[in-house]
PDB file of C-alpha atoms in Angstrom:
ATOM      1  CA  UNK A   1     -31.178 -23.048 -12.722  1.00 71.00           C
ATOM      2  CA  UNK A   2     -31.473 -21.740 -16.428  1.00 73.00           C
ATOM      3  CA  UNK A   3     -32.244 -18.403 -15.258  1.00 75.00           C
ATOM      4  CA  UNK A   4     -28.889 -18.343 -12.898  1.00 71.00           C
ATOM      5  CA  UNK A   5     -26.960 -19.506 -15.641  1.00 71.00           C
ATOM      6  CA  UNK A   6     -28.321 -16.693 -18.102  1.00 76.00           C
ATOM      7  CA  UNK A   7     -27.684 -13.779 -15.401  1.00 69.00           C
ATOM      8  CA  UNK A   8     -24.339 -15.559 -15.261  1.00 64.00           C
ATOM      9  CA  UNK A   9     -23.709 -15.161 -18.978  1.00 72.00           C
ATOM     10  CA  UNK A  10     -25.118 -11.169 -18.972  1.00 69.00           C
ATOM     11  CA  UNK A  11     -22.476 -10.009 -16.521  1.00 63.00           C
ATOM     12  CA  UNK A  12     -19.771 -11.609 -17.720  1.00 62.00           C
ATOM     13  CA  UNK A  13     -15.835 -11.570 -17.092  1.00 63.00           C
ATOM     14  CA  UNK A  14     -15.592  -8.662 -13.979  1.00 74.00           C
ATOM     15  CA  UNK A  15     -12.387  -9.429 -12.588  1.00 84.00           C
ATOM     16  CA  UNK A  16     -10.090  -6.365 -14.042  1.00 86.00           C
ATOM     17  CA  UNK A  17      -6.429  -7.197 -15.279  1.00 87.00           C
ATOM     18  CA  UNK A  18      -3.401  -6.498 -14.012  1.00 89.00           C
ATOM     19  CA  UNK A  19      -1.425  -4.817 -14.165  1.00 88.00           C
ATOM     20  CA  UNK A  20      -4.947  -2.346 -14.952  1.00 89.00           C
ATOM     21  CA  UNK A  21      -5.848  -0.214 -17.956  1.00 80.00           C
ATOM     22  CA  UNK A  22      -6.180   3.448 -18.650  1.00 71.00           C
ATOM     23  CA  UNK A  23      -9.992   3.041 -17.318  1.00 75.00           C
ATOM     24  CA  UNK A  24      -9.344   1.326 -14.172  1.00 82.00           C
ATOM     25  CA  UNK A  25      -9.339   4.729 -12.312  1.00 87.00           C
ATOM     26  CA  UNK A  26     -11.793   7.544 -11.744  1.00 88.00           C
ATOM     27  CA  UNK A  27     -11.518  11.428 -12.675  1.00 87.00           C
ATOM     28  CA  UNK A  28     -10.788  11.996  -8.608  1.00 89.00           C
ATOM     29  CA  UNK A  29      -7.382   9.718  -8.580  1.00 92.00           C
ATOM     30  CA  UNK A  30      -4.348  10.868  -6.950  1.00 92.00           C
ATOM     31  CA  UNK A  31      -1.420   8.574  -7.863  1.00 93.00           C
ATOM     32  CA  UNK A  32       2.653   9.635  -7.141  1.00 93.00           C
ATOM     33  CA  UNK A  33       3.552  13.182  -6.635  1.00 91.00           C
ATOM     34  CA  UNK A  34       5.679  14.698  -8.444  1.00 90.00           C
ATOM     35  CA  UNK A  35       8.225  17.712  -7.979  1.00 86.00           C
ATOM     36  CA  UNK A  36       8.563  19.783 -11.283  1.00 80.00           C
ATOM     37  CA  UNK A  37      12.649  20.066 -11.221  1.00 77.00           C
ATOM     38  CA  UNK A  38      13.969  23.704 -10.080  1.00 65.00           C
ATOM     39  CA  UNK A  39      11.254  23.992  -7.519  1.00 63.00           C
ATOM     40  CA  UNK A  40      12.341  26.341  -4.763  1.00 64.00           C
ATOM     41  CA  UNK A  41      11.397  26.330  -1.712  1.00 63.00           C
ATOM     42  CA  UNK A  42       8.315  28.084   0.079  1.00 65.00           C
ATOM     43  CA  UNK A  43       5.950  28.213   2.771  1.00 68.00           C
ATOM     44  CA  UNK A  44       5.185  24.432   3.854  1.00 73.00           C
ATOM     45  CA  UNK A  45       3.347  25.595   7.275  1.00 76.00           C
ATOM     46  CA  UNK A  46      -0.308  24.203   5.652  1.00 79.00           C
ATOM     47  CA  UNK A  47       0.482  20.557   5.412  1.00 86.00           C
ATOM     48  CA  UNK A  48      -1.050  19.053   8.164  1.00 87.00           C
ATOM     49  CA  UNK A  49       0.882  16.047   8.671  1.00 91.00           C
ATOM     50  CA  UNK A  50       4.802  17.885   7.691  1.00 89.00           C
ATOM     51  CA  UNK A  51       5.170  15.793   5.014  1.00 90.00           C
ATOM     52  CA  UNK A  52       6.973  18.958   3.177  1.00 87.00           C
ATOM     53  CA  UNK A  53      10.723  19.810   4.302  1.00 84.00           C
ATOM     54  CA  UNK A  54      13.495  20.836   2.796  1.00 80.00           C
ATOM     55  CA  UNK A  55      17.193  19.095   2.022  1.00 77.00           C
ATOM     56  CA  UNK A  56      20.422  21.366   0.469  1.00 74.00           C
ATOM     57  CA  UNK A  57      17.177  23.647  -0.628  1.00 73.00           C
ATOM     58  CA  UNK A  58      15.173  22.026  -2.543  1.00 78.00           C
ATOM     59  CA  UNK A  59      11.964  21.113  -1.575  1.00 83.00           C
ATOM     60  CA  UNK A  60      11.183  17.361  -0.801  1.00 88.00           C
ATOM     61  CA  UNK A  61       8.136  15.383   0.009  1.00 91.00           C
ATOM     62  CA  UNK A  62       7.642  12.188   1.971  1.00 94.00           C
ATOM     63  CA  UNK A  63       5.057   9.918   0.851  1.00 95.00           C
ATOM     64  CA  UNK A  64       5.268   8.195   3.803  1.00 96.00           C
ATOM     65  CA  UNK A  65       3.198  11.371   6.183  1.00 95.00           C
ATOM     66  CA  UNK A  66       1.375  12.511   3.010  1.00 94.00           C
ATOM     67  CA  UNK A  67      -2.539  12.556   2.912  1.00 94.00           C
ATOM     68  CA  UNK A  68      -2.887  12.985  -1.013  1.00 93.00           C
ATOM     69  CA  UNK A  69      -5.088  15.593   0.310  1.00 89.00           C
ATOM     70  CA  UNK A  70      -4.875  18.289  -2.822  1.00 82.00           C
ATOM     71  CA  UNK A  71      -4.901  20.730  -0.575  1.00 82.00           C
ATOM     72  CA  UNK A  72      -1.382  21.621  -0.746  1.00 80.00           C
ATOM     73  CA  UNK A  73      -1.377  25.163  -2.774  1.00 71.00           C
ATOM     74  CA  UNK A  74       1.775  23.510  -4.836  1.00 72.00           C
ATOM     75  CA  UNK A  75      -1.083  21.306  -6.098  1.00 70.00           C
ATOM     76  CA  UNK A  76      -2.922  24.566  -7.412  1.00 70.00           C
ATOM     77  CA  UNK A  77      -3.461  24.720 -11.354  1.00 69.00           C
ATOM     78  CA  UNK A  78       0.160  25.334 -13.366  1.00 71.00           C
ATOM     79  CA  UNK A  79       2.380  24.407  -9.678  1.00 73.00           C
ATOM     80  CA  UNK A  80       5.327  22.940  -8.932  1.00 80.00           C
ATOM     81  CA  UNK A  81       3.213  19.424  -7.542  1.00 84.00           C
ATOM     82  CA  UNK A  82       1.743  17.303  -9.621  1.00 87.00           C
ATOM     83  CA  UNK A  83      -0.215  14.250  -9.026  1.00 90.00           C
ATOM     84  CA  UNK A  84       0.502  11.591 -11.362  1.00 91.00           C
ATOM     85  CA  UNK A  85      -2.367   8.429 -12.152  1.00 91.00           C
ATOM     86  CA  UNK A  86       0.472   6.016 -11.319  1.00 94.00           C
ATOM     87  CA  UNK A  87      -0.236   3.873  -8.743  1.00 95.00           C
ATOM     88  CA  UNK A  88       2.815   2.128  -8.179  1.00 96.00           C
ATOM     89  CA  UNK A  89       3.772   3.908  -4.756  1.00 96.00           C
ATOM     90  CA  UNK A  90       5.049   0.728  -2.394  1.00 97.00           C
ATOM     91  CA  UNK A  91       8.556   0.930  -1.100  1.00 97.00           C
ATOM     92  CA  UNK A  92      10.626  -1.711   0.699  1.00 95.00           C
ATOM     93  CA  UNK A  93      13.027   1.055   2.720  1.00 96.00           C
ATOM     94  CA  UNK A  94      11.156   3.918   4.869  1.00 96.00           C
ATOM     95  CA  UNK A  95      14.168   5.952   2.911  1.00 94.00           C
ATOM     96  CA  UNK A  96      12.248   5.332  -0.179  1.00 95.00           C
ATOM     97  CA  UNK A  97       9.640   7.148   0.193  1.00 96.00           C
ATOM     98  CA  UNK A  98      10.656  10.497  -0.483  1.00 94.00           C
ATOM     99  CA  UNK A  99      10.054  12.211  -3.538  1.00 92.00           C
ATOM    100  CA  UNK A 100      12.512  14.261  -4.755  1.00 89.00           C
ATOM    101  CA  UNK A 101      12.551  17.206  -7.432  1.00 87.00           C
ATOM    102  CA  UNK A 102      12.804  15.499 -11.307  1.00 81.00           C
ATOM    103  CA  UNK A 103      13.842  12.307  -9.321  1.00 83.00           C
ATOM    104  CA  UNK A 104      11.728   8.577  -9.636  1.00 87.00           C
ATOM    105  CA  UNK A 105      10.961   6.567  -6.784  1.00 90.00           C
ATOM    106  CA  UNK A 106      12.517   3.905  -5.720  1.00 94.00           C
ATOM    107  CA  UNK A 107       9.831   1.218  -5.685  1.00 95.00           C
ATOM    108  CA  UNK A 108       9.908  -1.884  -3.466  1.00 94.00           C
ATOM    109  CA  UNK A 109      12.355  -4.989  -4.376  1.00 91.00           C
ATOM    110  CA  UNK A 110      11.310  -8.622  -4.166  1.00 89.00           C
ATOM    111  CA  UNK A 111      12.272 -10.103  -0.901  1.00 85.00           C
ATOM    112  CA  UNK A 112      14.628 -12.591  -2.616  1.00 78.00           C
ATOM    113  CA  UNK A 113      14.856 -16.180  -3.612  1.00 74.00           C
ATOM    114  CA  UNK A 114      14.822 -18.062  -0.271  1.00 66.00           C
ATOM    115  CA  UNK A 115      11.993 -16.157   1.332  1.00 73.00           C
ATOM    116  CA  UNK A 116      10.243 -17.118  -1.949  1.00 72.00           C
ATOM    117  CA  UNK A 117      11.320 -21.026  -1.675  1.00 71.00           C
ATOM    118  CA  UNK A 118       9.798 -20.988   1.723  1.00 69.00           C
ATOM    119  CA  UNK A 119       6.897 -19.314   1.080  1.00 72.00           C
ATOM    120  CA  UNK A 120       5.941 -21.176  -2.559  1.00 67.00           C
ATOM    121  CA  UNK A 121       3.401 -20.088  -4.947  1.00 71.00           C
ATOM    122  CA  UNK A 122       1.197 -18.771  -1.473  1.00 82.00           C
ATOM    123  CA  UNK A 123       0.883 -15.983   0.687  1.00 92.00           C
ATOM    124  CA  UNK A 124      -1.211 -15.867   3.621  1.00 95.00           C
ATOM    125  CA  UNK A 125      -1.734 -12.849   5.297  1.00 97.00           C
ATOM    126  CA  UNK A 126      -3.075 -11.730   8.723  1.00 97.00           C
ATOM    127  CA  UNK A 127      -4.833  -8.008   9.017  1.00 97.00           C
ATOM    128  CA  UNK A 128      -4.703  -6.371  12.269  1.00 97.00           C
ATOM    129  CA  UNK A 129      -6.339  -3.101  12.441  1.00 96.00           C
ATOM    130  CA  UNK A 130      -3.996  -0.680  14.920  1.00 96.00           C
ATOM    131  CA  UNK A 131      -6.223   2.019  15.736  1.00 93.00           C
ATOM    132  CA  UNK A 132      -7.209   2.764  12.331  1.00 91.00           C
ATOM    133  CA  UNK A 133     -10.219   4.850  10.869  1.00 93.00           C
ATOM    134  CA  UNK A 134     -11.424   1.836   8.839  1.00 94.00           C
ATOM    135  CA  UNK A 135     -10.555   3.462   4.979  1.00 95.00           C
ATOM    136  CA  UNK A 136      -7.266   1.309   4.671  1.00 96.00           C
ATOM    137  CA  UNK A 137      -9.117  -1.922   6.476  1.00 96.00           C
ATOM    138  CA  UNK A 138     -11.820  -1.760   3.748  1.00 95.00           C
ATOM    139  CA  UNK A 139      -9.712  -0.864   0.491  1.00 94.00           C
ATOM    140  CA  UNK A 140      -7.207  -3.626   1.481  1.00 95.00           C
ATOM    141  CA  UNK A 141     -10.328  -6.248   1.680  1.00 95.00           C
ATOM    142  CA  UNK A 142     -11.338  -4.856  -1.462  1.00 94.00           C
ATOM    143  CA  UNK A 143      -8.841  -7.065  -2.764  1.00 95.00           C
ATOM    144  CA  UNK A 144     -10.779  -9.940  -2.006  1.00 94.00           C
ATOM    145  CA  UNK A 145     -13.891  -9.340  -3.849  1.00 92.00           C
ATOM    146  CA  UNK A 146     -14.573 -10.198  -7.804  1.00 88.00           C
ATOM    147  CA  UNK A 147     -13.271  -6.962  -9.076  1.00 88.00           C
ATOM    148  CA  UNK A 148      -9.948  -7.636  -7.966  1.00 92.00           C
ATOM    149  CA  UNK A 149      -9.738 -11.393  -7.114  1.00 92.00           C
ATOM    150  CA  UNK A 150      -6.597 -11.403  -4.657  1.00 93.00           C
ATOM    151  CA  UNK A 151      -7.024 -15.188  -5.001  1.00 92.00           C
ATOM    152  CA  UNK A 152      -5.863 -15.534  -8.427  1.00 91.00           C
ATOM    153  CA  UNK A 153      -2.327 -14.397  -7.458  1.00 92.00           C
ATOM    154  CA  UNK A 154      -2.176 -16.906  -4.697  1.00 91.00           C
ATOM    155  CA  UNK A 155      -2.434 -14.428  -1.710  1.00 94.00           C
ATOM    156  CA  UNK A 156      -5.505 -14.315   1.495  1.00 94.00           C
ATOM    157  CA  UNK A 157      -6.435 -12.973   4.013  1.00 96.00           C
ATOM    158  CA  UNK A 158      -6.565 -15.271   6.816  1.00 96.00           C
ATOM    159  CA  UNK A 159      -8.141 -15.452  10.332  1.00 95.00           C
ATOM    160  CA  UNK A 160      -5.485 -17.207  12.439  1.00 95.00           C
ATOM    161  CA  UNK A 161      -1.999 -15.820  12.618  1.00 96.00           C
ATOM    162  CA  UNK A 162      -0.392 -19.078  13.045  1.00 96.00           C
ATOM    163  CA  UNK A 163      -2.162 -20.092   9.176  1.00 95.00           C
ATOM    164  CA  UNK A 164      -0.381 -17.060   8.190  1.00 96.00           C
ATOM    165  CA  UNK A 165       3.176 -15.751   6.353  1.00 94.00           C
ATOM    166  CA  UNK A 166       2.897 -12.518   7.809  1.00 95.00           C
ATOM    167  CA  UNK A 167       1.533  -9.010   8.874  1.00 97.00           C
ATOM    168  CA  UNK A 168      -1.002  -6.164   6.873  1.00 97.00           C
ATOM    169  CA  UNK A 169      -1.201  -3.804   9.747  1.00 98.00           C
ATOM    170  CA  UNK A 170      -3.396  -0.465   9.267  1.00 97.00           C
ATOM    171  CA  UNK A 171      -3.629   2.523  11.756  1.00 96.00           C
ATOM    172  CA  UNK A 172      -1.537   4.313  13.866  1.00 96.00           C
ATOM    173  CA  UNK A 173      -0.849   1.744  16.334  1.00 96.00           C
ATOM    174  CA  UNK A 174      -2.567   2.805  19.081  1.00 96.00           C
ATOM    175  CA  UNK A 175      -0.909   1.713  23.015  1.00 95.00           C
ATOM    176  CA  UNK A 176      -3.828  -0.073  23.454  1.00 95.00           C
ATOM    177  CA  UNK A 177      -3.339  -2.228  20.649  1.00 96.00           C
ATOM    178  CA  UNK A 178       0.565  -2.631  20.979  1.00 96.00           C
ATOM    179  CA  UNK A 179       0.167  -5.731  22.813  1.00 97.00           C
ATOM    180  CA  UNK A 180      -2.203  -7.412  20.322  1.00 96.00           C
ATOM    181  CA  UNK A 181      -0.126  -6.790  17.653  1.00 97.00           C
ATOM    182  CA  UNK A 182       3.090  -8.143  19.313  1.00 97.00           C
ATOM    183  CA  UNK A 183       1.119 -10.964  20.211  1.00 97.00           C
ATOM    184  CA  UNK A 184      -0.535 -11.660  16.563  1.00 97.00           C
ATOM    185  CA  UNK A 185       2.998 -10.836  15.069  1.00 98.00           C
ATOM    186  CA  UNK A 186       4.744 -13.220  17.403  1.00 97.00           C
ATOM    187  CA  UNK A 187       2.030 -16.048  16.943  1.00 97.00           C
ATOM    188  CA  UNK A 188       3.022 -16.030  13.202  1.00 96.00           C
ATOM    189  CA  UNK A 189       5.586 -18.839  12.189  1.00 94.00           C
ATOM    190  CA  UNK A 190       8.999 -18.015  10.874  1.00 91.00           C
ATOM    191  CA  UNK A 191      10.099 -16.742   8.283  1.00 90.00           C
ATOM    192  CA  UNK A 192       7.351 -13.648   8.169  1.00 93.00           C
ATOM    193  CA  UNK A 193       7.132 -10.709   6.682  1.00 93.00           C
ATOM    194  CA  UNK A 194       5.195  -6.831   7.721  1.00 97.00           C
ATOM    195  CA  UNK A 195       3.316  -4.617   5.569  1.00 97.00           C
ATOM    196  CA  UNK A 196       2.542  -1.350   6.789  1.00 98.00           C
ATOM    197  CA  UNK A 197      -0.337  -0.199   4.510  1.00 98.00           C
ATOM    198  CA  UNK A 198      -1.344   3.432   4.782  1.00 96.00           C
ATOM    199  CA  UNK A 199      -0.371   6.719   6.213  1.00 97.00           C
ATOM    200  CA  UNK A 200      -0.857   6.403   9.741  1.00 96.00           C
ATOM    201  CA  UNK A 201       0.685   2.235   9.552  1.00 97.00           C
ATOM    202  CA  UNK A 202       3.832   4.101   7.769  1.00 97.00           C
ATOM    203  CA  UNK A 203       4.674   7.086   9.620  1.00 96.00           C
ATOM    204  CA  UNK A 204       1.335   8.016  12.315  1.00 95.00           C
ATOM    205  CA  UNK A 205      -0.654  10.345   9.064  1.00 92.00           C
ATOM    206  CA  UNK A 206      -2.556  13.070  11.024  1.00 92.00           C
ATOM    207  CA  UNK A 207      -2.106  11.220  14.456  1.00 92.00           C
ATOM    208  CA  UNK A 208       1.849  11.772  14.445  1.00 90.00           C
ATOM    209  CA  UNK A 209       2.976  13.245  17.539  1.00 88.00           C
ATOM    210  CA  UNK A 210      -0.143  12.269  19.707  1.00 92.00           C
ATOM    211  CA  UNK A 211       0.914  10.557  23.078  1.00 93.00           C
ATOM    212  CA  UNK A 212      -1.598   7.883  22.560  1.00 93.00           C
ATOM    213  CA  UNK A 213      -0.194   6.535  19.536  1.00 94.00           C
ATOM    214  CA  UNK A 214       3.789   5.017  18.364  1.00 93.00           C
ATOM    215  CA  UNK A 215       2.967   7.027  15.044  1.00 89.00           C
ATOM    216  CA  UNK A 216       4.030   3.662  12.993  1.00 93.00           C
ATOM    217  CA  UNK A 217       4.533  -0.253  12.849  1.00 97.00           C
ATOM    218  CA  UNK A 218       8.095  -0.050  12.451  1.00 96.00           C
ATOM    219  CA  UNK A 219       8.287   1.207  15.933  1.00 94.00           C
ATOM    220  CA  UNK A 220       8.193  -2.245  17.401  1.00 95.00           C
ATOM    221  CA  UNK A 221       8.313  -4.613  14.139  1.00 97.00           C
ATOM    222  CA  UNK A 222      10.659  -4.510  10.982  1.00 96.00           C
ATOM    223  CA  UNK A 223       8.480  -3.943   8.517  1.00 97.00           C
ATOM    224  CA  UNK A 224       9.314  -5.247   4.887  1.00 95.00           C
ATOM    225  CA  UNK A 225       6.720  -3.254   2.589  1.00 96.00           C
ATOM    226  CA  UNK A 226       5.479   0.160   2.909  1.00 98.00           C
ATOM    227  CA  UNK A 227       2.745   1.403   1.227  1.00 98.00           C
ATOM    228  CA  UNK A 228       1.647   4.733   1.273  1.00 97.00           C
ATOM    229  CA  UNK A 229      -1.827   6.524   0.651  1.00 96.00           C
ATOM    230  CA  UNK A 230      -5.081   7.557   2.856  1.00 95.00           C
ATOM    231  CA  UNK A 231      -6.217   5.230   2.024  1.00 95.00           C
ATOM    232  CA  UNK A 232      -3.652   3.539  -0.406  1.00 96.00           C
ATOM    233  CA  UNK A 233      -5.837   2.892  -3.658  1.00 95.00           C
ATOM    234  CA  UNK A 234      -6.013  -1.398  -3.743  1.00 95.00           C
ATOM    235  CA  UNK A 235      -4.179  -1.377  -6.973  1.00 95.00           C
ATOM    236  CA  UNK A 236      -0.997   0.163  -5.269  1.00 96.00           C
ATOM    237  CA  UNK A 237      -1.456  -2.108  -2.114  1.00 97.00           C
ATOM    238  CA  UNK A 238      -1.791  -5.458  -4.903  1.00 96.00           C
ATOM    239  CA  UNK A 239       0.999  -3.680  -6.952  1.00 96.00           C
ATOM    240  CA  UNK A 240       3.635  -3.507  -3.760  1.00 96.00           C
ATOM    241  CA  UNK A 241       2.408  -7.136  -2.496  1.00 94.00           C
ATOM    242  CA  UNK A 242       3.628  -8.139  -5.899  1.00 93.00           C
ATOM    243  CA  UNK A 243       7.213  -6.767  -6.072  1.00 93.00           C
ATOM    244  CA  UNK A 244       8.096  -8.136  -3.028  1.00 91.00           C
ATOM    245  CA  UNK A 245       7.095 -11.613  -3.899  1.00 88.00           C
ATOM    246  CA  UNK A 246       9.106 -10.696  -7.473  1.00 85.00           C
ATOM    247  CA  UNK A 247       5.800 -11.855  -9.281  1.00 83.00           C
ATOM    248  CA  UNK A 248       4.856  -8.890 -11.668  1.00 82.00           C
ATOM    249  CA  UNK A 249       2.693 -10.037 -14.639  1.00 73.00           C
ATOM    250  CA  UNK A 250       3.613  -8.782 -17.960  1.00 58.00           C
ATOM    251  CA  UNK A 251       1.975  -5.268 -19.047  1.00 48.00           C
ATOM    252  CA  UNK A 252      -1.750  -5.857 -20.971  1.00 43.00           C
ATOM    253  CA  UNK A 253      -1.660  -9.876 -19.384  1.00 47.00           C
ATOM    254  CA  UNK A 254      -4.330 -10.978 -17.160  1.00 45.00           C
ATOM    255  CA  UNK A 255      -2.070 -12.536 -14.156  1.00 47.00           C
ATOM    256  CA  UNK A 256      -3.316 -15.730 -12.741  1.00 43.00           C
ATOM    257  CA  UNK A 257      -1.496 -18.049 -10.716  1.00 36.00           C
TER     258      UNK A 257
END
């Protein structure tokens, strides 16, 4: 017992803050894009997913179809793309996603005071994998482990839908599993809320235009919370489940609830 309690006392306090530090990210982060102003436009042709297009000439790109890839060659040394280390990517509006030359992004909004009366100090979600590769599945259940502690804000992952407040669908969403997700989203009690989280869950990713897949949930569900990413980082998926609840913590506090 003495021993346990002394390895206890080496490791110490490993549950990060929130909102993180400087540190909390490695050398190989992508976080938001963005468009040096005056960009023009060029050839887009190499993005495998067309997240590039173009709107009264000037180059735009949706976050919602983008891999974070690096690949692009407006990502080369001294371009026009940049990638950020902010994390903060989660939108409440499709719409919202695109990034726009010099322009911010218009992150997500919290759902507003009733939803919040109904839901209390709780959130209880239900994951339903819709075709996915796996990536998003296991950097959302990141959440759940010490590093993170998804607890401490109140919100879980549960098994049943009918313990839960809503939806964290991954993956394309597959026609196979169309009717399990109707049937876990319909199982869940009103009111409820959707979260697509990652690029294939927000707009199909590399699997857009396949005939085996409805290249995104809001294709048969309103969705209330997209986050974007391949896979979205876990900070960005904790930051957007935040905003919509309207329960940021202050900058430099450790947020418990």
């Amino acid at each position: 017992m003495f021993k346990a309690l002394l390895a206890r006392l080496k490791t110490g306090h490993r549950t990060q803050p929130f909102p993180p530090g400087a540190g909390a990210f490695s050398d190989r982060f992508r976080g938001r894009p963005e468009i040096k102003s005056g960009a023009a436009a060029a050839d887009f042709s190499s993005c495998p997913t067309a997240a590039w297009q173009l709107q009264d000439g000037a180059p735009n790109l949706d976050l919602g179809r983008c891999l974070f890839c690096g690949d692009c060659p407006w990502a080369a040394k001294d371009g026009p793309l940049v990638f950020s280390r902010d994390y903060r990517l989660a939108a409440s509006n499709r719409r919202d996603l695109l990034v726009r030359p010099g322009a911010d992004l218009k992150l997500a909004s919290s759902l507003g005071n009733k939803l919040h009366r109904l839901l209390g100090r709780a959130l209880r979600l239900r994951q339903v994998s819709a075709g996915g590769c796996n990536a998003c599945e296991t950097d959302a259940n990141v959440l759940t482990t010490v590093g993170f502690d998804l607890g401490r804000f109140g919100i879980q992952f549960v098994a049943s839908p009918r313990h839960a407040d809503g939806l964290i669908v991954t993956g394309p969403v597959t026609r196979n599993m169309r009717l399990a997700l109707e049937k876990t989203y319909a199982a869940i009690p009103e009111p409820k809320i959707v979260i697509a989280s990652g690029a294939c869950a927000v707009s199909g990713g590399p699997y857009a235009g396949s005939e085996q897949v409805l290249a995104g949930v809001d294709k048969i569900l309103p969705v209330d919370l997209y986050v974007p990413g391949c896979p979205p980082h876990p900070l960005t998926l904790l930051d957007g489940l935040l905003r919509i609840l309207g329960r940021l913590p202050q900058a430099g506090r450790l947020a418990d609830f």
